[in-house]
Amino acid sequence: MKIERTVALVAAMALLVPALSFAGGRSESGGPTQYTIEVTGSTSVSPLMESFAETYSAAHPHVSINVSGTGSGDGITGANTGVAELGMSSRSLRPTELGFGLDVLTVAIDAIAVIVHPDNPVSGLSRDQVRQIYTGEITNWNQVGGPDRPIAVVSREPGSGTRGAFEEVVDFVDRLVSGAIEFDGTGGVRASVAGNLNAIGYISLGSITHEVKALDIEGVAATGANVTSGAYTIARPFLVLYRQEKTASETDRFLEWMVSPEAQAIVERNYVRIN
């Protein structure tokens, strides 16, 4: 039986997936045949998917899972065109993309953390202040209780799922301040902020390291517990995209496993589980 699908709803932050059974192929020697699952898309989802792949392949050595982080747009397009069997997206599909007819599985909920250099004395901002910084209305840290220094605005590249989700949630879609520094990938944003005392950026909560400091938003810390409770509201779904009619049985098993208790325990290390 094929896995049932449903379009993920961020507000619900949940996806019901029934228990399924699958029939697998066998090699001439009687063991399962080797199979490779190609996964491409969001650089934010990639670290979680790599953890999934490592754990799943260790238990199923006949399955290889190749993960390529190239951006949510590529994940959506790749799953649609068949370039990859599975796509990853860190934003909900746009109306035109919904028309592709892709199946969507929510595997985690992630918070987007607003980050600064660890030595920046500012510890928190309001959502309005974040928007005003990213639209150029606030240009100096002294306008938000910090030192008299110009703010270096750091963002993701156009087409990034993280950027799309951040702009939508904070409410400044297509209004990024001119002159903002743009990076392809989470690592570039984090490194830029870590190396610039005046910088501000945003990355997946699961990608926070000691190199940067996550700001409180509206007095609420960016933590998994606060995302679960709804107190921290800059959050988005981690989606896996596929075409049900084109996935192999091995891929169906992997899809089912990603929402299992074992996989969701992996999610819980850095993100918010969906069940």
PDB file of C-alpha atoms in Angstrom, residues 120-122 140-149:
ATOM      1  CA  ASN A 120      26.725  42.598  20.617  1.00  0.00           C
ATOM      2  CA  PRO A 121      25.070  43.882  23.846  1.00  0.00           C
ATOM      3  CA  VAL A 122      21.582  43.808  22.296  1.00  0.00           C
ATOM      4  CA  ASN A 140      21.938  52.061  13.700  1.00  0.00           C
ATOM      5  CA  TRP A 141      22.176  49.803  16.759  1.00  0.00           C
ATOM      6  CA  ASN A 142      21.642  52.831  19.030  1.00  0.00           C
ATOM      7  CA  GLN A 143      18.033  52.956  17.777  1.00  0.00           C
ATOM      8  CA  VAL A 144      17.344  49.626  19.511  1.00  0.00           C
ATOM      9  CA  GLY A 145      19.335  50.126  22.703  1.00  0.00           C
ATOM     10  CA  GLY A 146      22.757  49.203  21.389  1.00  0.00           C
ATOM     11  CA  PRO A 147      25.999  51.080  20.656  1.00  0.00           C
ATOM     12  CA  ASP A 148      26.330  53.847  18.091  1.00  0.00           C
ATOM     13  CA  ARG A 149      27.266  51.600  15.170  1.00  0.00           C
TER      14      ARG A 149
END
